[in-house]
JSON list of C-alpha atoms in Angstrom, two decimals:
[
{"chain": "A", "resi": 1, "resn": "UNK", "atom": "CA", "xyz": [-13.97, -9.55, 12.99]},
{"chain": "A", "resi": 2, "resn": "UNK", "atom": "CA", "xyz": [-14.11, -12.52, 10.70]},
{"chain": "A", "resi": 3, "resn": "UNK", "atom": "CA", "xyz": [-11.91, -10.71, 8.24]},
{"chain": "A", "resi": 4, "resn": "UNK", "atom": "CA", "xyz": [-9.37, -9.98, 10.96]},
{"chain": "A", "resi": 5, "resn": "UNK", "atom": "CA", "xyz": [-9.38, -13.64, 12.06]},
{"chain": "A", "resi": 6, "resn": "UNK", "atom": "CA", "xyz": [-8.88, -14.77, 8.44]},
{"chain": "A", "resi": 7, "resn": "UNK", "atom": "CA", "xyz": [-6.04, -12.23, 8.11]},
{"chain": "A", "resi": 8, "resn": "UNK", "atom": "CA", "xyz": [-4.31, -13.55, 11.26]},
{"chain": "A", "resi": 9, "resn": "UNK", "atom": "CA", "xyz": [-4.64, -17.12, 9.95]},
{"chain": "A", "resi": 10, "resn": "UNK", "atom": "CA", "xyz": [-3.16, -16.20, 6.56]},
{"chain": "A", "resi": 11, "resn": "UNK", "atom": "CA", "xyz": [-0.26, -14.43, 8.18]},
{"chain": "A", "resi": 12, "resn": "UNK", "atom": "CA", "xyz": [0.46, -17.44, 10.32]},
{"chain": "A", "resi": 13, "resn": "UNK", "atom": "CA", "xyz": [0.41, -19.64, 7.21]},
{"chain": "A", "resi": 14, "resn": "UNK", "atom": "CA", "xyz": [2.71, -17.31, 5.31]},
{"chain": "A", "resi": 15, "resn": "UNK", "atom": "CA", "xyz": [5.15, -17.32, 8.20]},
{"chain": "A", "resi": 16, "resn": "UNK", "atom": "CA", "xyz": [5.74, -21.01, 7.41]},
{"chain": "A", "resi": 17, "resn": "UNK", "atom": "CA", "xyz": [6.48, -20.26, 3.77]},
{"chain": "A", "resi": 18, "resn": "UNK", "atom": "CA", "xyz": [9.72, -19.42, 2.15]},
{"chain": "A", "resi": 19, "resn": "UNK", "atom": "CA", "xyz": [9.31, -15.86, 0.88]},
{"chain": "A", "resi": 20, "resn": "UNK", "atom": "CA", "xyz": [12.24, -16.34, -1.47]},
{"chain": "A", "resi": 21, "resn": "UNK", "atom": "CA", "xyz": [9.72, -17.99, -3.72]},
{"chain": "A", "resi": 22, "resn": "UNK", "atom": "CA", "xyz": [8.03, -15.24, -5.78]},
{"chain": "A", "resi": 23, "resn": "UNK", "atom": "CA", "xyz": [4.45, -16.64, -5.50]},
{"chain": "A", "resi": 24, "resn": "UNK", "atom": "CA", "xyz": [4.63, -16.82, -1.75]},
{"chain": "A", "resi": 25, "resn": "UNK", "atom": "CA", "xyz": [6.18, -13.32, -1.48]},
{"chain": "A", "resi": 26, "resn": "UNK", "atom": "CA", "xyz": [3.60, -11.78, -3.79]},
{"chain": "A", "resi": 27, "resn": "UNK", "atom": "CA", "xyz": [0.77, -13.54, -1.98]},
{"chain": "A", "resi": 28, "resn": "UNK", "atom": "CA", "xyz": [2.05, -12.29, 1.36]},
{"chain": "A", "resi": 29, "resn": "UNK", "atom": "CA", "xyz": [2.34, -8.71, 0.09]},
{"chain": "A", "resi": 30, "resn": "UNK", "atom": "CA", "xyz": [-1.14, -8.90, -1.42]},
{"chain": "A", "resi": 31, "resn": "UNK", "atom": "CA", "xyz": [-2.66, -10.17, 1.86]},
{"chain": "A", "resi": 32, "resn": "UNK", "atom": "CA", "xyz": [-1.03, -7.33, 3.82]},
{"chain": "A", "resi": 33, "resn": "UNK", "atom": "CA", "xyz": [-2.09, -4.72, 1.16]},
{"chain": "A", "resi": 34, "resn": "UNK", "atom": "CA", "xyz": [-5.69, -6.05, 1.30]},
{"chain": "A", "resi": 35, "resn": "UNK", "atom": "CA", "xyz": [-5.64, -5.84, 5.12]},
{"chain": "A", "resi": 36, "resn": "UNK", "atom": "CA", "xyz": [-4.39, -2.26, 5.04]},
{"chain": "A", "resi": 37, "resn": "UNK", "atom": "CA", "xyz": [-7.15, -1.41, 2.61]},
{"chain": "A", "resi": 38, "resn": "UNK", "atom": "CA", "xyz": [-9.66, -3.11, 4.97]},
{"chain": "A", "resi": 39, "resn": "UNK", "atom": "CA", "xyz": [-8.32, -1.00, 7.86]},
{"chain": "A", "resi": 40, "resn": "UNK", "atom": "CA", "xyz": [-8.92, 2.17, 5.82]},
{"chain": "A", "resi": 41, "resn": "UNK", "atom": "CA", "xyz": [-12.49, 1.04, 5.15]},
{"chain": "A", "resi": 42, "resn": "UNK", "atom": "CA", "xyz": [-12.95, 0.73, 8.96]},
{"chain": "A", "resi": 43, "resn": "UNK", "atom": "CA", "xyz": [-11.42, 4.24, 9.42]},
{"chain": "A", "resi": 44, "resn": "UNK", "atom": "CA", "xyz": [-8.45, 2.80, 11.32]},
{"chain": "A", "resi": 45, "resn": "UNK", "atom": "CA", "xyz": [-6.05, 5.10, 9.50]},
{"chain": "A", "resi": 46, "resn": "UNK", "atom": "CA", "xyz": [-3.04, 4.81, 11.84]},
{"chain": "A", "resi": 47, "resn": "UNK", "atom": "CA", "xyz": [-3.14, 1.00, 11.69]},
{"chain": "A", "resi": 48, "resn": "UNK", "atom": "CA", "xyz": [-3.57, 1.07, 7.92]},
{"chain": "A", "resi": 49, "resn": "UNK", "atom": "CA", "xyz": [-0.59, 3.32, 7.43]},
{"chain": "A", "resi": 50, "resn": "UNK", "atom": "CA", "xyz": [1.51, 1.14, 9.82]},
{"chain": "A", "resi": 51, "resn": "UNK", "atom": "CA", "xyz": [0.59, -2.02, 7.86]},
{"chain": "A", "resi": 52, "resn": "UNK", "atom": "CA", "xyz": [1.25, -0.31, 4.50]},
{"chain": "A", "resi": 53, "resn": "UNK", "atom": "CA", "xyz": [4.60, 1.13, 5.66]},
{"chain": "A", "resi": 54, "resn": "UNK", "atom": "CA", "xyz": [5.79, -2.21, 7.00]},
{"chain": "A", "resi": 55, "resn": "UNK", "atom": "CA", "xyz": [4.75, -3.81, 3.70]},
{"chain": "A", "resi": 56, "resn": "UNK", "atom": "CA", "xyz": [6.57, -1.16, 1.72]},
{"chain": "A", "resi": 57, "resn": "UNK", "atom": "CA", "xyz": [9.65, -1.87, 3.83]},
{"chain": "A", "resi": 58, "resn": "UNK", "atom": "CA", "xyz": [9.31, -5.56, 3.04]},
{"chain": "A", "resi": 59, "resn": "UNK", "atom": "CA", "xyz": [9.11, -4.70, -0.69]},
{"chain": "A", "resi": 60, "resn": "UNK", "atom": "CA", "xyz": [12.32, -2.70, -0.46]},
{"chain": "A", "resi": 61, "resn": "UNK", "atom": "CA", "xyz": [14.08, -5.45, 1.51]},
{"chain": "A", "resi": 62, "resn": "UNK", "atom": "CA", "xyz": [12.99, -8.08, -1.01]},
{"chain": "A", "resi": 63, "resn": "UNK", "atom": "CA", "xyz": [13.74, -5.70, -3.94]},
{"chain": "A", "resi": 64, "resn": "UNK", "atom": "CA", "xyz": [10.34, -5.96, -5.51]},
{"chain": "A", "resi": 65, "resn": "UNK", "atom": "CA", "xyz": [8.04, -3.27, -6.77]},
{"chain": "A", "resi": 66, "resn": "UNK", "atom": "CA", "xyz": [4.98, -5.60, -6.57]},
{"chain": "A", "resi": 67, "resn": "UNK", "atom": "CA", "xyz": [1.97, -3.59, -5.12]},
{"chain": "A", "resi": 68, "resn": "UNK", "atom": "CA", "xyz": [4.41, -0.78, -4.21]},
{"chain": "A", "resi": 69, "resn": "UNK", "atom": "CA", "xyz": [2.45, 1.98, -6.05]},
{"chain": "A", "resi": 70, "resn": "UNK", "atom": "CA", "xyz": [-0.90, 0.97, -4.53]},
{"chain": "A", "resi": 71, "resn": "UNK", "atom": "CA", "xyz": [0.73, 0.81, -1.09]},
{"chain": "A", "resi": 72, "resn": "UNK", "atom": "CA", "xyz": [2.11, 4.29, -1.50]},
{"chain": "A", "resi": 73, "resn": "UNK", "atom": "CA", "xyz": [-1.30, 5.58, -2.67]},
{"chain": "A", "resi": 74, "resn": "UNK", "atom": "CA", "xyz": [-2.91, 3.91, 0.33]},
{"chain": "A", "resi": 75, "resn": "UNK", "atom": "CA", "xyz": [-0.50, 5.69, 2.73]},
{"chain": "A", "resi": 76, "resn": "UNK", "atom": "CA", "xyz": [-1.29, 9.00, 0.98]},
{"chain": "A", "resi": 77, "resn": "UNK", "atom": "CA", "xyz": [-5.06, 8.46, 1.10]},
{"chain": "A", "resi": 78, "resn": "UNK", "atom": "CA", "xyz": [-5.07, 7.23, 4.73]},
{"chain": "A", "resi": 79, "resn": "UNK", "atom": "CA", "xyz": [-2.72, 9.99, 5.78]},
{"chain": "A", "resi": 80, "resn": "UNK", "atom": "CA", "xyz": [-4.71, 12.75, 4.21]},
{"chain": "A", "resi": 81, "resn": "UNK", "atom": "CA", "xyz": [-6.53, 13.46, 7.45]},
{"chain": "A", "resi": 82, "resn": "UNK", "atom": "CA", "xyz": [-3.42, 14.00, 9.61]},
{"chain": "A", "resi": 83, "resn": "UNK", "atom": "CA", "xyz": [-0.21, 13.98, 7.58]},
{"chain": "A", "resi": 84, "resn": "UNK", "atom": "CA", "xyz": [1.27, 17.22, 6.23]},
{"chain": "A", "resi": 85, "resn": "UNK", "atom": "CA", "xyz": [0.00, 17.99, 2.72]},
{"chain": "A", "resi": 86, "resn": "UNK", "atom": "CA", "xyz": [3.53, 17.80, 1.32]},
{"chain": "A", "resi": 87, "resn": "UNK", "atom": "CA", "xyz": [4.03, 14.34, 2.87]},
{"chain": "A", "resi": 88, "resn": "UNK", "atom": "CA", "xyz": [0.83, 13.07, 1.24]},
{"chain": "A", "resi": 89, "resn": "UNK", "atom": "CA", "xyz": [1.89, 14.65, -2.05]},
{"chain": "A", "resi": 90, "resn": "UNK", "atom": "CA", "xyz": [5.28, 12.93, -1.87]},
{"chain": "A", "resi": 91, "resn": "UNK", "atom": "CA", "xyz": [3.63, 9.53, -1.47]},
{"chain": "A", "resi": 92, "resn": "UNK", "atom": "CA", "xyz": [1.53, 10.20, -4.55]},
{"chain": "A", "resi": 93, "resn": "UNK", "atom": "CA", "xyz": [4.54, 11.41, -6.57]},
{"chain": "A", "resi": 94, "resn": "UNK", "atom": "CA", "xyz": [6.58, 8.32, -5.66]},
{"chain": "A", "resi": 95, "resn": "UNK", "atom": "CA", "xyz": [3.63, 6.18, -6.76]},
{"chain": "A", "resi": 96, "resn": "UNK", "atom": "CA", "xyz": [3.29, 8.18, -9.96]},
{"chain": "A", "resi": 97, "resn": "UNK", "atom": "CA", "xyz": [6.92, 7.60, -10.81]},
{"chain": "A", "resi": 98, "resn": "UNK", "atom": "CA", "xyz": [6.54, 3.90, -10.39]},
{"chain": "A", "resi": 99, "resn": "UNK", "atom": "CA", "xyz": [3.50, 3.92, -12.68]},
{"chain": "A", "resi": 100, "resn": "UNK", "atom": "CA", "xyz": [5.51, 5.74, -15.30]},
{"chain": "A", "resi": 101, "resn": "UNK", "atom": "CA", "xyz": [8.33, 3.27, -15.08]},
{"chain": "A", "resi": 102, "resn": "UNK", "atom": "CA", "xyz": [6.02, 0.25, -15.28]},
{"chain": "A", "resi": 103, "resn": "UNK", "atom": "CA", "xyz": [3.68, 1.81, -17.80]},
{"chain": "A", "resi": 104, "resn": "UNK", "atom": "CA", "xyz": [0.47, 1.66, -15.84]},
{"chain": "A", "resi": 105, "resn": "UNK", "atom": "CA", "xyz": [-1.71, 4.38, -17.39]},
{"chain": "A", "resi": 106, "resn": "UNK", "atom": "CA", "xyz": [-4.90, 3.67, -15.46]},
{"chain": "A", "resi": 107, "resn": "UNK", "atom": "CA", "xyz": [-3.26, 4.01, -12.06]},
{"chain": "A", "resi": 108, "resn": "UNK", "atom": "CA", "xyz": [-1.30, 7.01, -13.34]},
{"chain": "A", "resi": 109, "resn": "UNK", "atom": "CA", "xyz": [-4.58, 8.77, -14.19]},
{"chain": "A", "resi": 110, "resn": "UNK", "atom": "CA", "xyz": [-5.88, 8.07, -10.67]},
{"chain": "A", "resi": 111, "resn": "UNK", "atom": "CA", "xyz": [-2.72, 9.47, -9.13]},
{"chain": "A", "resi": 112, "resn": "UNK", "atom": "CA", "xyz": [-2.90, 12.56, -11.32]},
{"chain": "A", "resi": 113, "resn": "UNK", "atom": "CA", "xyz": [-6.45, 13.08, -10.10]},
{"chain": "A", "resi": 114, "resn": "UNK", "atom": "CA", "xyz": [-5.37, 12.68, -6.42]},
{"chain": "A", "resi": 115, "resn": "UNK", "atom": "CA", "xyz": [-2.63, 15.27, -7.00]},
{"chain": "A", "resi": 116, "resn": "UNK", "atom": "CA", "xyz": [-5.05, 17.67, -8.67]},
{"chain": "A", "resi": 117, "resn": "UNK", "atom": "CA", "xyz": [-7.46, 17.32, -5.76]},
{"chain": "A", "resi": 118, "resn": "UNK", "atom": "CA", "xyz": [-4.71, 17.95, -3.29]},
{"chain": "A", "resi": 119, "resn": "UNK", "atom": "CA", "xyz": [-3.67, 21.10, -5.13]},
{"chain": "A", "resi": 120, "resn": "UNK", "atom": "CA", "xyz": [-7.22, 22.46, -4.98]},
{"chain": "A", "resi": 121, "resn": "UNK", "atom": "CA", "xyz": [-7.59, 21.98, -1.21]}
]
């Protein structure tokens, strides 16, 4: 509950900031990503997906790829219990493409592992 109160407080603070400034935008995205991750840890998968998808939409609106691959992975992981296997796979593939573009080999290896696991299920 303390985490949720801190999250609410941070969101209120960010609503007073100009998200045209990159540091505020990136901070806001990071706070929302962290909260979605927290929701997954509490097994609140629907809420986590909602938070992540809203944040992905914000990234698209603001034309930034910051945290986009991790957000896509989070949706795939959180949705594994109830989304169609192909939907989950598509989130991973989209994240994989971003990792290729931005040359992130560590995350790319994680995604390849997720895709392999998905194919063995």
